[in-house]
Amino acid sequence: MRVIIVGGGIAGLSTAWALQKAGAEVVVLEQGPLPNPVGSSVDDHRLIRYPYGTRLGFTRMVAEAYAAWDEMWSDLGECHYVETGTLVLGGPSHADNRATVDTLAKIGLREGHAVEWLTEADLARDYPLLEEAAIASGGYRLSSGGALRCGRIIQSLARHLAFTGLDIRPHSPVIAVDPVGGEVRLASGERLGGDAWSWRRGRG
Ligand SMILES: Cc1cc2nc3c(=O)[nH]c(=O)nc-3n(C[C@H](O)[C@H](O)[C@H](O)COP(=O)(O)OP(=O)(O)OC[C@H]3O[C@@H](n4cnc5c(N)ncnc54)[C@H](O)[C@@H]3O)c2cc1C
């Protein structure tokens, strides 16, 4: 299967990585440099953590995301995740916090899911930079959760994909996408087709 991906942010590059592993022929078109400083996926860090209130499906997806990141670190030969733990403000009377505890119990308590409730005094002792008003009703922490070093991930993934032979093209702005026909048009005038194009013509 031939797939054209427009955009070399984390969504585009990680999709390219997964599709290539599944045996697809992939082309990534990025309008600027890679990493592109105007994209959302650069700079230093993005959070990943388990607490998501009542959102059970989303909480389960966090476990799947951790597994996918581990697979990526293995392929890249380097890890760009720093486990810091998660701190949530607001005590047990806060509805969202109670919901999170119930949701974590539903997905099965495992390492990093045990909630440690903190009083105002605990927070003042352990997090002296927090303002008094923020810690007044207490909070909780989990040992799981941390920072994904997003800029480094994009750099490392782009290098890895190019090394493995994937067709990855910086400075290739796309000016038109035909999702039904499976074709994109570049600013250069070049047209590229993916397999939706072949399939619609009975060639896929
Ligand atoms: C301030 C901030 C904080 C955030 N915090 C978190 C967080 O804590 N945890 C978390 O999980 N997420 C967080 N996010 C969200 C996360 O960063 C984004 O969801 C993610 O980076 C989006 O990735 P993307 O690949 O979809 O988009 P982008 O990284 O923006 O990539 C899109 C790429 O497409 C390229 N492009 C666009 N148009 C064209 C075209 N016509 N032709 C060719 N290329 C094109 C762009 O140049 C760009 O490089 C945060 C986002 C921001 C901005």
Short mmCIF file of C-alpha atoms and ligand atoms in Angstrom, two decimals:
data_model
loop_
_atom_site.label_atom_id
_atom_site.label_comp_id
_atom_site.label_asym_id
_atom_site.label_seq_id
_atom_site.Cartn_x
_atom_site.Cartn_y
_atom_site.Cartn_z
CA MET A 1 0.00 0.00 0.00
CA ARG A 2 1.31 3.45 -0.88
CA VAL A 3 0.46 6.27 1.55
CA ILE A 4 1.09 10.00 1.21
CA ILE A 5 1.35 11.83 4.55
CA VAL A 6 1.08 15.62 4.60
CA GLY A 7 2.91 17.17 7.57
CA GLY A 8 6.00 16.07 9.48
CA GLY A 9 4.83 16.74 13.04
CA ILE A 10 4.41 13.96 15.60
CA ALA A 11 1.16 12.77 14.01
CA GLY A 12 2.67 12.51 10.52
CA LEU A 13 6.00 10.99 11.54
CA SER A 14 4.60 8.48 14.02
CA THR A 15 1.97 7.39 11.48
CA ALA A 16 4.76 6.98 8.92
CA TRP A 17 6.75 4.92 11.44
CA ALA A 18 3.80 2.61 12.18
CA LEU A 19 2.79 2.22 8.51
CA GLN A 20 6.34 1.47 7.43
CA LYS A 21 6.57 -1.24 10.08
CA ALA A 22 3.30 -2.66 8.70
CA GLY A 23 4.91 -2.88 5.26
CA ALA A 24 3.47 0.23 3.56
CA GLU A 25 5.34 2.42 1.12
CA VAL A 26 5.20 5.90 2.69
CA VAL A 27 5.98 9.43 1.48
CA VAL A 28 6.05 12.27 4.04
CA LEU A 29 5.69 15.82 2.69
CA GLU A 30 6.60 18.66 5.07
CA GLN A 31 6.18 22.26 3.96
CA GLY A 32 9.21 23.52 5.91
CA PRO A 33 12.33 22.15 7.59
CA LEU A 34 12.17 19.05 9.76
CA PRO A 35 11.56 19.64 12.62
CA ASN A 36 9.48 22.65 11.62
CA PRO A 37 9.59 25.32 14.36
CA VAL A 38 6.09 26.56 13.40
CA GLY A 39 4.53 23.14 14.15
CA SER A 40 2.96 22.13 17.48
CA SER A 41 5.24 19.16 18.01
CA VAL A 42 8.51 20.95 18.64
CA ASP A 43 10.03 22.77 21.66
CA ASP A 44 10.86 20.90 24.78
CA HIS A 45 8.16 18.80 26.36
CA ARG A 46 4.60 17.45 26.37
CA LEU A 47 2.87 15.82 29.29
CA ILE A 48 1.62 12.26 29.47
CA ARG A 49 -0.27 11.12 32.55
CA TYR A 50 -3.09 8.80 33.67
CA PRO A 51 -5.54 11.13 35.46
CA TYR A 52 -8.42 11.93 33.10
CA GLY A 53 -11.46 12.10 35.42
CA THR A 54 -14.36 9.92 34.25
CA ARG A 55 -12.84 9.25 30.82
CA LEU A 56 -12.23 5.51 31.09
CA GLY A 57 -11.50 4.93 27.40
CA PHE A 58 -9.02 7.77 27.34
CA THR A 59 -7.32 6.45 30.48
CA ARG A 60 -6.97 3.01 28.87
CA MET A 61 -5.44 4.66 25.80
CA VAL A 62 -2.71 6.15 27.99
CA ALA A 63 -1.51 2.63 28.80
CA GLU A 64 -1.56 1.82 25.06
CA ALA A 65 0.35 5.04 24.37
CA TYR A 66 3.04 4.09 26.87
CA ALA A 67 3.42 0.72 25.15
CA ALA A 68 3.73 2.43 21.74
CA TRP A 69 6.31 4.88 23.06
CA ASP A 70 8.33 1.97 24.47
CA GLU A 71 8.28 0.30 21.06
CA MET A 72 9.46 3.55 19.48
CA TRP A 73 12.33 4.00 21.98
CA SER A 74 13.40 0.48 21.14
CA ASP A 75 13.44 1.24 17.39
CA LEU A 76 15.20 4.59 17.87
CA GLY A 77 17.76 3.18 20.26
CA GLU A 78 17.17 6.10 22.62
CA CYS A 79 14.47 7.15 25.06
CA HIS A 80 13.04 10.69 25.10
CA TYR A 81 10.71 10.29 28.08
CA VAL A 82 11.43 11.52 31.59
CA GLU A 83 9.25 10.09 34.35
CA THR A 84 8.47 12.82 36.87
CA GLY A 85 5.26 11.57 38.49
CA THR A 86 2.00 13.53 38.35
CA LEU A 87 0.77 16.14 40.81
CA VAL A 88 -2.92 17.12 40.77
CA LEU A 89 -4.25 19.96 42.89
CA GLY A 90 -7.63 19.80 44.63
CA GLY A 91 -8.47 17.33 47.39
CA PRO A 92 -10.76 14.26 47.56
CA SER A 93 -13.84 16.49 47.67
CA HIS A 94 -13.07 17.66 44.12
CA ALA A 95 -15.45 15.70 41.83
CA ASP A 96 -12.93 15.23 39.03
CA ASN A 97 -10.34 13.88 41.45
CA ARG A 98 -12.77 11.35 42.95
CA ALA A 99 -13.72 10.31 39.42
CA THR A 100 -10.07 9.78 38.51
CA VAL A 101 -9.52 7.49 41.48
CA ASP A 102 -12.58 5.40 40.45
CA THR A 103 -11.43 5.29 36.83
CA LEU A 104 -7.92 4.17 37.76
CA ALA A 105 -9.41 1.40 39.92
CA LYS A 106 -11.50 0.26 36.91
CA ILE A 107 -8.50 -0.17 34.64
CA GLY A 108 -6.81 -2.21 37.38
CA LEU A 109 -4.40 -0.86 39.91
CA ARG A 110 -0.89 -1.26 38.73
CA GLU A 111 2.44 0.30 39.50
CA GLY A 112 2.17 4.07 39.28
CA HIS A 113 -1.61 4.21 39.72
CA ALA A 114 -1.72 4.36 43.51
CA VAL A 115 -3.05 7.77 44.54
CA GLU A 116 -1.25 9.48 47.42
CA TRP A 117 -3.48 12.18 48.88
CA LEU A 118 -1.64 15.28 50.08
CA THR A 119 -2.72 17.88 52.63
CA GLU A 120 -2.00 21.56 52.31
CA ALA A 121 0.93 21.07 54.72
CA ASP A 122 2.33 18.21 52.56
CA LEU A 123 2.12 20.36 49.45
CA ALA A 124 3.74 23.36 51.13
CA ARG A 125 6.60 21.12 52.28
CA ASP A 126 7.17 19.24 49.00
CA TYR A 127 6.31 21.98 46.46
CA PRO A 128 7.38 25.28 48.04
CA LEU A 129 7.05 27.15 44.72
CA LEU A 130 3.27 26.67 44.61
CA GLU A 131 1.15 29.60 45.76
CA GLU A 132 -0.89 29.26 48.97
CA ALA A 133 -4.21 29.69 47.16
CA ALA A 134 -3.39 26.82 44.79
CA ILE A 135 -2.69 24.29 47.55
CA ALA A 136 -5.46 25.31 49.98
CA SER A 137 -7.66 22.26 49.29
CA GLY A 138 -4.83 19.73 49.07
CA GLY A 139 -4.11 17.43 46.14
CA TYR A 140 -2.71 14.06 45.19
CA ARG A 141 0.18 12.55 43.33
CA LEU A 142 0.94 9.43 41.35
CA SER A 143 4.39 8.06 40.67
CA SER A 144 3.47 7.58 36.96
CA GLY A 145 3.41 10.34 34.36
CA GLY A 146 6.08 12.56 32.94
CA ALA A 147 7.47 14.56 30.05
CA LEU A 148 7.92 13.51 26.43
CA ARG A 149 10.85 15.49 24.97
CA CYS A 150 8.93 16.35 21.81
CA GLY A 151 11.57 18.30 19.85
CA ARG A 152 14.08 15.50 20.36
CA ILE A 153 11.50 12.87 19.38
CA ILE A 154 10.80 14.60 16.06
CA GLN A 155 14.51 14.98 15.29
CA SER A 156 15.31 11.42 16.20
CA LEU A 157 12.29 9.95 14.39
CA ALA A 158 12.94 11.95 11.20
CA ARG A 159 16.57 10.76 11.22
CA HIS A 160 15.52 7.16 11.86
CA LEU A 161 12.88 7.16 9.08
CA ALA A 162 15.29 8.68 6.55
CA PHE A 163 17.94 6.11 7.54
CA THR A 164 15.50 3.24 7.01
CA GLY A 165 14.84 4.50 3.46
CA LEU A 166 11.46 6.17 3.94
CA ASP A 167 10.76 8.93 1.39
CA ILE A 168 10.68 11.97 3.65
CA ARG A 169 10.67 15.37 1.94
CA PRO A 170 11.15 18.64 3.83
CA HIS A 171 10.42 21.95 2.04
CA SER A 172 7.60 20.33 0.07
CA PRO A 173 4.42 22.36 0.62
CA VAL A 174 1.21 20.69 -0.47
CA ILE A 175 -1.33 23.07 -2.00
CA ALA A 176 -4.21 20.70 -2.71
CA VAL A 177 -5.43 17.36 -1.35
CA ASP A 178 -7.96 15.15 -3.09
CA PRO A 179 -8.89 12.69 -0.31
CA VAL A 180 -11.33 10.80 -2.52
CA GLY A 181 -8.95 10.43 -5.43
CA GLY A 182 -5.97 9.91 -3.10
CA GLU A 183 -3.85 12.57 -4.78
CA VAL A 184 -1.94 15.61 -3.54
CA ARG A 185 -0.57 18.54 -5.50
CA LEU A 186 2.66 20.23 -4.39
CA ALA A 187 3.52 23.90 -4.78
CA SER A 188 6.20 22.76 -7.22
CA GLY A 189 3.43 21.47 -9.51
CA GLU A 190 4.28 17.83 -8.87
CA ARG A 191 1.35 15.46 -8.20
CA LEU A 192 1.65 12.37 -6.03
CA GLY A 193 -0.84 9.56 -5.73
CA GLY A 194 -1.54 7.12 -2.92
CA ASP A 195 -3.42 3.85 -3.02
CA ALA A 196 -6.92 5.31 -2.68
CA TRP A 197 -6.28 6.49 -6.25
CA SER A 198 -5.38 2.97 -7.41
CA TRP A 199 -8.22 1.39 -5.47
CA ARG A 200 -10.84 3.69 -6.99
CA ARG A 201 -9.66 2.63 -10.39
CA GLY A 202 -9.70 -1.02 -9.41
CA ARG A 203 -5.93 -1.29 -9.30
CA GLY A 204 -5.38 -1.55 -5.51
C1 LIG B 1 1.31 24.85 24.06
C2 LIG B 1 0.94 23.42 23.77
C3 LIG B 1 0.93 22.51 24.81
C4 LIG B 1 0.57 21.20 24.58
N1 LIG B 1 0.64 20.31 25.60
C5 LIG B 1 0.42 19.00 25.36
C6 LIG B 1 0.63 18.04 26.37
O1 LIG B 1 1.01 18.35 27.47
N2 LIG B 1 0.44 16.73 26.07
C7 LIG B 1 0.02 16.35 24.81
O2 LIG B 1 -0.14 15.14 24.57
N3 LIG B 1 -0.20 17.26 23.84
C8 LIG B 1 -0.01 18.56 24.08
N4 LIG B 1 -0.18 19.47 23.09
C9 LIG B 1 -0.71 19.00 21.81
C10 LIG B 1 0.39 18.41 20.93
O3 LIG B 1 1.57 19.16 20.96
C11 LIG B 1 -0.20 18.40 19.51
O4 LIG B 1 -1.42 17.69 19.54
C12 LIG B 1 0.69 17.71 18.51
O5 LIG B 1 2.00 18.26 18.54
C13 LIG B 1 0.09 17.89 17.13
O6 LIG B 1 0.92 17.21 16.23
P1 LIG B 1 0.62 17.26 14.68
O7 LIG B 1 1.65 16.40 14.03
O8 LIG B 1 -0.82 16.96 14.46
O9 LIG B 1 0.77 18.82 14.29
P2 LIG B 1 2.11 19.67 14.01
O10 LIG B 1 3.22 19.30 14.95
O11 LIG B 1 1.70 21.09 14.00
O12 LIG B 1 2.54 19.18 12.59
C14 LIG B 1 1.87 19.53 11.43
C15 LIG B 1 2.92 19.69 10.36
O13 LIG B 1 2.26 19.81 9.12
C16 LIG B 1 2.98 20.72 8.35
N5 LIG B 1 2.08 21.22 7.31
C17 LIG B 1 0.95 21.95 7.50
N6 LIG B 1 0.37 22.24 6.32
C18 LIG B 1 1.16 21.67 5.36
C19 LIG B 1 1.10 21.62 3.94
N7 LIG B 1 0.11 22.22 3.27
N8 LIG B 1 2.08 20.95 3.27
C20 LIG B 1 3.08 20.31 3.95
N9 LIG B 1 3.19 20.35 5.30
C21 LIG B 1 2.23 21.01 5.99
C22 LIG B 1 3.40 21.79 9.33
O14 LIG B 1 4.49 22.56 8.86
C23 LIG B 1 3.76 20.95 10.55
O15 LIG B 1 5.15 20.62 10.58
C24 LIG B 1 0.18 20.79 23.28
C25 LIG B 1 0.20 21.72 22.22
C26 LIG B 1 0.57 23.02 22.46
C27 LIG B 1 0.60 23.99 21.31
#
